[in-house]
Coordinates of C-alpha atoms and ligand atoms in Angstrom, one line a residue:
X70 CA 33.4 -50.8 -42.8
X71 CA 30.8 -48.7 -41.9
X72 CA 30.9 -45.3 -39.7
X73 CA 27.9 -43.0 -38.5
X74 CA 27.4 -40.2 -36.1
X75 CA 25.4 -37.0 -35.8
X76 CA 24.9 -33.5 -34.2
X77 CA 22.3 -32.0 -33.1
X78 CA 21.0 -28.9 -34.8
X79 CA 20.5 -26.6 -31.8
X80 CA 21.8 -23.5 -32.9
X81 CA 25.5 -23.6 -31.3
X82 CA 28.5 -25.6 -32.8
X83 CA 31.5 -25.6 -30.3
X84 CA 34.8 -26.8 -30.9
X85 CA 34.1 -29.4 -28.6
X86 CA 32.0 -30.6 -30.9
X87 CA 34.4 -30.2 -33.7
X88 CA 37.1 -31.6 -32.2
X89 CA 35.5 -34.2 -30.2
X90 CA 33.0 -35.3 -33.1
X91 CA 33.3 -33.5 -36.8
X92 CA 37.3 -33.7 -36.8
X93 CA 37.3 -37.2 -36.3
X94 CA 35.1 -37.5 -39.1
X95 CA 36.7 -36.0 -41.5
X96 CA 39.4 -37.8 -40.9
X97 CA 37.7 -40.7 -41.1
X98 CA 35.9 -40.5 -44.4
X99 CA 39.0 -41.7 -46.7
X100 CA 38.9 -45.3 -44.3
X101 CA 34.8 -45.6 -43.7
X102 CA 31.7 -45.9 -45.9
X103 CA 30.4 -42.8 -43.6
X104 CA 27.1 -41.6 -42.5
X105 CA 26.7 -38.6 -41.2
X106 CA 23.5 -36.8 -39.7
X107 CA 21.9 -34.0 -38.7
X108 CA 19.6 -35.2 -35.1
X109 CA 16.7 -33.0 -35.2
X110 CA 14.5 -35.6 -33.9
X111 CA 16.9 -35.6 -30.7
X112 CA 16.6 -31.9 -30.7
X113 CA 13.2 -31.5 -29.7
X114 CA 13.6 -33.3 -26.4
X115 CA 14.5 -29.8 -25.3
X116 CA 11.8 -27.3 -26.7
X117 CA 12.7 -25.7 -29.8
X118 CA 11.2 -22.9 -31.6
X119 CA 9.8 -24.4 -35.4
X120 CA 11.5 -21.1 -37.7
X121 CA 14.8 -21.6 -35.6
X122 CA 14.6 -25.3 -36.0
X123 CA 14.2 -25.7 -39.7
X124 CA 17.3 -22.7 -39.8
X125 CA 19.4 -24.7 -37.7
X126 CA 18.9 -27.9 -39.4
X127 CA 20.2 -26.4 -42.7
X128 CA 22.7 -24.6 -40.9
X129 CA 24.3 -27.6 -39.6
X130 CA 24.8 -29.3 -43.0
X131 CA 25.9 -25.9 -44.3
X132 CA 28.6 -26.2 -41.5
X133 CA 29.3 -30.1 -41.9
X134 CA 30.2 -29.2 -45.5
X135 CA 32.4 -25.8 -44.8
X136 CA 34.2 -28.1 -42.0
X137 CA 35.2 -30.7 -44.8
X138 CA 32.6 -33.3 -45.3
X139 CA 32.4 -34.9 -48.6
X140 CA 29.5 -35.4 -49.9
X141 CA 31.3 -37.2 -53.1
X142 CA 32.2 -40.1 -50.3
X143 CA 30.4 -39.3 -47.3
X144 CA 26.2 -39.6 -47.0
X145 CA 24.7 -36.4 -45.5
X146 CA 21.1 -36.2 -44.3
X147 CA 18.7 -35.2 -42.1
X148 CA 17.6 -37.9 -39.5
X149 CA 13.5 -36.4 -39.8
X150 CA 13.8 -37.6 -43.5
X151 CA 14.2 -40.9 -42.4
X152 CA 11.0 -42.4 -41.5
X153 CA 12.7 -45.9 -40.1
X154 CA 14.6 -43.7 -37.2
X155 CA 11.6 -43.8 -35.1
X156 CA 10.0 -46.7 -36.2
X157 CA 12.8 -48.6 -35.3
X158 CA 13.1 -46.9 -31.8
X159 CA 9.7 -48.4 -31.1
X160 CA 10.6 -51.9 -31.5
X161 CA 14.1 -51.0 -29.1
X162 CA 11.9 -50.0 -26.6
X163 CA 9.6 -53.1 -26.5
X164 CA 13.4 -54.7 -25.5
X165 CA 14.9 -51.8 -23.2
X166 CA 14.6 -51.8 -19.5
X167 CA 13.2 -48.5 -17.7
X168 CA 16.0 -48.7 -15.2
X169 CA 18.6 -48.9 -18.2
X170 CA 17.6 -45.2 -19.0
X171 CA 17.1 -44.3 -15.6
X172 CA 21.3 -44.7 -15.3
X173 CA 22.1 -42.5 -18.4
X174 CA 24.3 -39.7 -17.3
X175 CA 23.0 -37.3 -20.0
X176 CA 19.2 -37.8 -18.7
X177 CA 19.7 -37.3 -15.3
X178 CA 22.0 -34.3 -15.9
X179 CA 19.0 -32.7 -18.7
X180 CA 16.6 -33.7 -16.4
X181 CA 18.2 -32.0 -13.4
X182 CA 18.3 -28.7 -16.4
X183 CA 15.0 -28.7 -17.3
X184 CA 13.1 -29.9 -14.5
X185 CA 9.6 -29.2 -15.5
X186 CA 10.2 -30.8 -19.0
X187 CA 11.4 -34.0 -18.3
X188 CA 9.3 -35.8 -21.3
X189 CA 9.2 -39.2 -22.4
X190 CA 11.0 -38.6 -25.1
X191 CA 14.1 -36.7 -23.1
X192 CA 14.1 -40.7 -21.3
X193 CA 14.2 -42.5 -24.6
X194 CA 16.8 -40.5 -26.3
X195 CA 19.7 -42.9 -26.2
X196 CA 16.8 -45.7 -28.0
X197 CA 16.6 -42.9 -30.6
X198 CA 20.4 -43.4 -31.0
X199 CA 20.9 -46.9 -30.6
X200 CA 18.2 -46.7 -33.8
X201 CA 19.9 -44.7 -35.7
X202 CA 23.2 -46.5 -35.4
X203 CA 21.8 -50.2 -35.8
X204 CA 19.7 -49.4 -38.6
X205 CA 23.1 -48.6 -40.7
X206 CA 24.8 -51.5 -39.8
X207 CA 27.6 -49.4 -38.5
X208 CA 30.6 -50.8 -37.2
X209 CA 32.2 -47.3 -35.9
X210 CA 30.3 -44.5 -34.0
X211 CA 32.8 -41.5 -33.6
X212 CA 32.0 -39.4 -30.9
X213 CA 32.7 -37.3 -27.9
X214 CA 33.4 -39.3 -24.4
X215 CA 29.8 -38.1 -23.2
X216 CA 28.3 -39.9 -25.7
X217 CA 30.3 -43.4 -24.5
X218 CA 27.6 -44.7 -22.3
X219 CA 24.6 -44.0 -25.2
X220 CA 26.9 -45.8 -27.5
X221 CA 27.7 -49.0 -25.1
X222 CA 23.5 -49.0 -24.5
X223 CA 23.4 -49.3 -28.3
X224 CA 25.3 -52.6 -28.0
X225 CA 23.2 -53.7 -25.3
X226 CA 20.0 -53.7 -27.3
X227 CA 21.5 -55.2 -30.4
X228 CA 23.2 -58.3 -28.5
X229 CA 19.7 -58.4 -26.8
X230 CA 17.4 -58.4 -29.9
X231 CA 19.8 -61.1 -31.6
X232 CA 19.6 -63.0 -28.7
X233 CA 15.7 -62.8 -28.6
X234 CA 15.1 -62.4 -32.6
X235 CA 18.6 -64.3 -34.0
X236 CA 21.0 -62.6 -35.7
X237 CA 19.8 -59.2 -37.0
X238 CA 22.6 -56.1 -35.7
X239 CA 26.2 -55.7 -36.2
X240 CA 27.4 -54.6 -32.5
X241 CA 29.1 -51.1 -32.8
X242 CA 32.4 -50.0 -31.4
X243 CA 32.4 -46.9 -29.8
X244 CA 35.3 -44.4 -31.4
X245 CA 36.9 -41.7 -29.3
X246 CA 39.9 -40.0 -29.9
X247 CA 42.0 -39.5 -26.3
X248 CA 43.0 -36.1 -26.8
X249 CA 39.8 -34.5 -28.0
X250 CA 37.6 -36.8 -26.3
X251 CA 36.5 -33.8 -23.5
X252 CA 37.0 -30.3 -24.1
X253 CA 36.3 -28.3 -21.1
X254 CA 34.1 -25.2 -20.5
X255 CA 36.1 -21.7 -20.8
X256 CA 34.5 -20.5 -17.5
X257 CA 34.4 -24.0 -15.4
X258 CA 37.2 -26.3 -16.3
X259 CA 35.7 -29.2 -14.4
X260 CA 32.6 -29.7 -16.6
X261 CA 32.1 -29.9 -20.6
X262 CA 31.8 -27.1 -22.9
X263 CA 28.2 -26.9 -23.5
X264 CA 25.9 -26.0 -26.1
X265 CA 23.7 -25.8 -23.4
X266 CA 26.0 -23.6 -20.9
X267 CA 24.5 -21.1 -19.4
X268 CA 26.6 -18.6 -20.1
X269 CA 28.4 -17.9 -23.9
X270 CA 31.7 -17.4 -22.1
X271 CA 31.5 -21.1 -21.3
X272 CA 32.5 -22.0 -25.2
X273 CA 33.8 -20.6 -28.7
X274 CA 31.1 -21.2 -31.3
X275 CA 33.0 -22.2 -34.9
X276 CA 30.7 -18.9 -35.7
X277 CA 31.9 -16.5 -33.1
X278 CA 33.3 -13.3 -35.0
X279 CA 37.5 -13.0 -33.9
X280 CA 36.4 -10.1 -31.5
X281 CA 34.1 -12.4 -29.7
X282 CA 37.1 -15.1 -29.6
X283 CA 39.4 -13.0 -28.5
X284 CA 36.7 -11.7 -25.5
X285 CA 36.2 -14.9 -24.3
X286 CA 39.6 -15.8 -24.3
X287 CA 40.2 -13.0 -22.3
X288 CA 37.6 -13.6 -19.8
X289 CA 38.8 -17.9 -19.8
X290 CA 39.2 -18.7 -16.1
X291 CA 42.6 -19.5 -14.8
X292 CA 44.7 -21.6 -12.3
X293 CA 47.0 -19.6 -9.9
X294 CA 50.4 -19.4 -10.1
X295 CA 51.3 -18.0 -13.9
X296 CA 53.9 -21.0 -15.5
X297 CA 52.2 -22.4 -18.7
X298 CA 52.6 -26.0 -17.9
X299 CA 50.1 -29.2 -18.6
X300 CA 48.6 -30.6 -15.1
X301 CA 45.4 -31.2 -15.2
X302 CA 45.1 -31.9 -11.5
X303 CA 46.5 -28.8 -10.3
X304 CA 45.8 -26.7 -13.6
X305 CA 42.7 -27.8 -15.2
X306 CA 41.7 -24.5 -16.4
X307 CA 45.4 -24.3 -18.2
X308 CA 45.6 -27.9 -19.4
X309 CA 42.3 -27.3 -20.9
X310 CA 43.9 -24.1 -23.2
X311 CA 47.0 -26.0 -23.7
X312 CA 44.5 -29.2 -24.9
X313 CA 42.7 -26.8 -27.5
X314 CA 46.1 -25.0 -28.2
X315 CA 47.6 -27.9 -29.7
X316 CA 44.5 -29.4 -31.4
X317 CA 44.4 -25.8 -33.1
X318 CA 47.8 -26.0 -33.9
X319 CA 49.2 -29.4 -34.5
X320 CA 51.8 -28.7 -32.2
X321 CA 52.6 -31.1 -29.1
X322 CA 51.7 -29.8 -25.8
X323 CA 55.5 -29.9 -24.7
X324 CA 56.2 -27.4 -27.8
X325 CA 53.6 -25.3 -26.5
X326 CA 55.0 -25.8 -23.1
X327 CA 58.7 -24.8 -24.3
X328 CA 57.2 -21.8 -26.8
X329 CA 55.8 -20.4 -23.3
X330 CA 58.2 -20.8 -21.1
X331 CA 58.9 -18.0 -18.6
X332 CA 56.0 -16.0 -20.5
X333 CA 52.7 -15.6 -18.6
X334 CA 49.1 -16.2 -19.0
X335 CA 48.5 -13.1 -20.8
X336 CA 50.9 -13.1 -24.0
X337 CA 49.4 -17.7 -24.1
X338 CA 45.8 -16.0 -24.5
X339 CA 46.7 -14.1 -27.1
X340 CA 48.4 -15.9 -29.0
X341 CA 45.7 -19.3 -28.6
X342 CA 43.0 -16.5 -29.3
X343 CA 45.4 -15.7 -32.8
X344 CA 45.3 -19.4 -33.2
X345 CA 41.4 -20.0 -32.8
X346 CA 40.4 -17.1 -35.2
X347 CA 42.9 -18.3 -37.6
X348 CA 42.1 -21.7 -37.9
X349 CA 38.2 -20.6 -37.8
X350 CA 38.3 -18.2 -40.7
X351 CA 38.6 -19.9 -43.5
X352 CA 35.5 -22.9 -42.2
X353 CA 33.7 -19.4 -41.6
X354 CA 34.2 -18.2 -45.2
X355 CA 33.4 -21.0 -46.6
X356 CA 30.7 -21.8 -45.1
X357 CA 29.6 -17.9 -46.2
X358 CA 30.0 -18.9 -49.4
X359 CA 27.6 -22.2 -49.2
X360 CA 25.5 -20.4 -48.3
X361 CA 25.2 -17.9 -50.9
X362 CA 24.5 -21.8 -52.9
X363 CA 21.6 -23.1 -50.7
X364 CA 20.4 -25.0 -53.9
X365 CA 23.9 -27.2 -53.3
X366 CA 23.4 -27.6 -50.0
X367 CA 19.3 -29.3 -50.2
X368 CA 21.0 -31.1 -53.6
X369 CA 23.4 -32.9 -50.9
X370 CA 20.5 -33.5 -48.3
X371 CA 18.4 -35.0 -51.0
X372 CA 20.9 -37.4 -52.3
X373 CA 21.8 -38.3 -49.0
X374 CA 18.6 -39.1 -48.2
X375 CA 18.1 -41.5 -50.9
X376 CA 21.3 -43.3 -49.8
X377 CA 20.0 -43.3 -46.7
X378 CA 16.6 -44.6 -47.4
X379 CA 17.8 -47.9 -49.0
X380 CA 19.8 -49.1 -46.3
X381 CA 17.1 -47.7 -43.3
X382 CA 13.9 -49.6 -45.8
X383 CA 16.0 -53.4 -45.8
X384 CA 17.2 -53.3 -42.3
X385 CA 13.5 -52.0 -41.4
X386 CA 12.4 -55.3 -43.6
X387 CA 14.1 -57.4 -41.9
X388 CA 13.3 -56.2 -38.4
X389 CA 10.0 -56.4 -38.8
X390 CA 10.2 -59.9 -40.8
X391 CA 12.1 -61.2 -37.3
X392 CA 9.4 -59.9 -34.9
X393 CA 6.3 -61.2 -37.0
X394 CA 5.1 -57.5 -37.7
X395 CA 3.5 -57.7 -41.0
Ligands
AMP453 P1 25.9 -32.6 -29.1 O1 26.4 -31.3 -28.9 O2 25.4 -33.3 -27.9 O3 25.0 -32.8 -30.3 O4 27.2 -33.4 -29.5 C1 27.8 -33.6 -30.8 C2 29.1 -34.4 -30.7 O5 30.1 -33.5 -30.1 C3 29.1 -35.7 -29.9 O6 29.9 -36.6 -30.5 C4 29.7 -35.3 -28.6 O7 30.3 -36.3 -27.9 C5 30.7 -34.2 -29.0 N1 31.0 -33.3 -27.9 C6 30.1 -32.4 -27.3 N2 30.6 -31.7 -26.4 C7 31.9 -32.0 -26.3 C8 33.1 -31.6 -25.6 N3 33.0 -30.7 -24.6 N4 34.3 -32.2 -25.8 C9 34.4 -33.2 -26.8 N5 33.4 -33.6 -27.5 C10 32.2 -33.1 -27.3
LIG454 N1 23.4 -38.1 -28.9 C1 24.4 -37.5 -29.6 C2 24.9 -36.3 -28.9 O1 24.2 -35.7 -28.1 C3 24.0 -37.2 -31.0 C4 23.6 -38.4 -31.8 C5 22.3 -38.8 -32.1 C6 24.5 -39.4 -32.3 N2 22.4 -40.0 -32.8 C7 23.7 -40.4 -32.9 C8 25.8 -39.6 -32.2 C9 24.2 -41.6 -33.5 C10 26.4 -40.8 -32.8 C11 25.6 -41.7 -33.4 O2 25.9 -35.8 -29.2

């Protein structure tokens, strides 16, 4: 059984990210053949500046690495590498409808962001995906619950070209852990932490120094009323802190509850600020140390690649064999 899923490399890692995508993934690794990879192609659908880019990109698979990806069991690479991503999209997109895209949730919302960049190749982005899942054969796609509706799109267009071509793509299941699956912004409860937030106190980056933490932490909106209890009707901003609490710490939200009972808001953000620079010291060390070894880190990206290739060339093969593209 095969797993894949990716990141993009745009500069910010959040623990939304980690908990909604990279955590799952590690977990994963011992059950799944996994790929994992770093999207720069779906990066520039928002500009990006070339240096920071390339920085970014090796950044991220310094951080994959620091996080606990194994690159002894786990394929690593970088999705430009991989010639067949985009070739691939092109044939998807001979067999996707305009108005398919026109529904994503993630377009509309970029395309509401960056209104007078709304390029051709924001609108394709979930084809992009859908290639880079189908060409692996994946069964799994972990992921954040933003990413649901890209994933089911991905199953669309591989029921549709074996219905049209024969048999060719495994369908994917889509993989989303319930209590991760949508970590909220610090300063709006009601909407995602964002890479692209407009403002830093919207997330913790898994490189924010413990001062920083603790800052925004400080600054994390709140509910009224001061009892530490899960409701994430009444108290979305709390339920949010108590959701991260307990991924942070392992415990269940009712011992968090229990440890917090009769205490107020201020002593709980403390203590989840403790928590977060805690649990983010020792990925941040480590990934200092990686990248004091940047020789490992290209070794990784190059053997991944070459894994990577194999599988991208024969399904490629056979693609193009099915159409009649010689
Ligand atoms: P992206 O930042 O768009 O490259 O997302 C990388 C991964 O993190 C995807 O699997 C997303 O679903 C996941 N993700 C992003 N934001 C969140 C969030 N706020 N909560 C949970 N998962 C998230
Ligand atoms: N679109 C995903 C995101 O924004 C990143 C991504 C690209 C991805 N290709 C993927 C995730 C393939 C899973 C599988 O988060």
């Amino acid at each position: 059984m095969r797993a894949f899923s990716g990141i993009q490399p745009t500069g910010i890692i959040h623990i939304g990210n980690y908990f909604g995508a990279i955590k799952q993934w590690i977990d994963l690794q011992q059950k799944f053949e996994c790929f994992f990879c770093i999207v720069n192609q779906h990066a520039i659908t928002i500009p990006q500046n070339p240096k920071a880019l390339k920085k970014n990109t090796i950044d991220l698979a310094t951080l994959y690495l620091a996080c606990g990806l194994n690159p002894e069991i786990s394929t690593i690479f970088i999705q430009s590498e991989i010639k067949q991503h985009t070739e691939l999209t092109w044939i998807l997109n001979t067999i996707t409808k305009i108005s398919e895209l026109e529904r994503m949730t993630q377009f509309k919302e970029k395309a509401k962001q960056h209104r007078k960049n709304v390029n051709v190749g924001l609108f394709d982005y979930p084809v992009l995906m859908a290639a880079d899942i189908l060409l692996y054969k994946t069964d799994v796609v972990p992921v954040g619950e933003d990413q649901k509706q890209h994933v089911e799109i991905t199953r669309t267009l591989a029921r549709r070209f074996n219905k049209i071509y024969g048999q060719t793509f495994k369908i994917p299941e889509v993989l989303i852990k319930k209590e991760s699956a949508r970590i909220m912004g610090l300063d709006n409860p009601f909407k995602k932490m964002s890479k692209s937030a407009k403002s830093p106190l919207n997330y913790i980056a898994l490189d924010d120094s413990p001062e920083l933490i603790f800052e925004k932490i400080q600054k994390a909106v709140t509910d009224s009323g001061k009892e530490i209890v899960y409701n994430p009707q009444k108290k979305p901003a709390i339920a949010n802190l108590l959701t991260i609490f307990s991924l942070i710490t392992g415990k269940s939200i009712k011992e968090i509850e229990k440890e917090f009972q009769g205490k107020g808001y201020s002593e709980f953000k403390q203590k989840l600020a403790y928590e977060i620079i805690e649990f983010l010291s020792p990925i941040q060390a480590k990934k200092r140390d990686l990248q004091k070894n940047e020789k490992y880190v290209f070794q990784v990206l190059e053997i991944g690649k070459e894994k990577a290739k194999i599988i991208a060339k024969e399904t490629m093969n056979r693609v193009n064999e099915k159409i009649g593209l010689i």
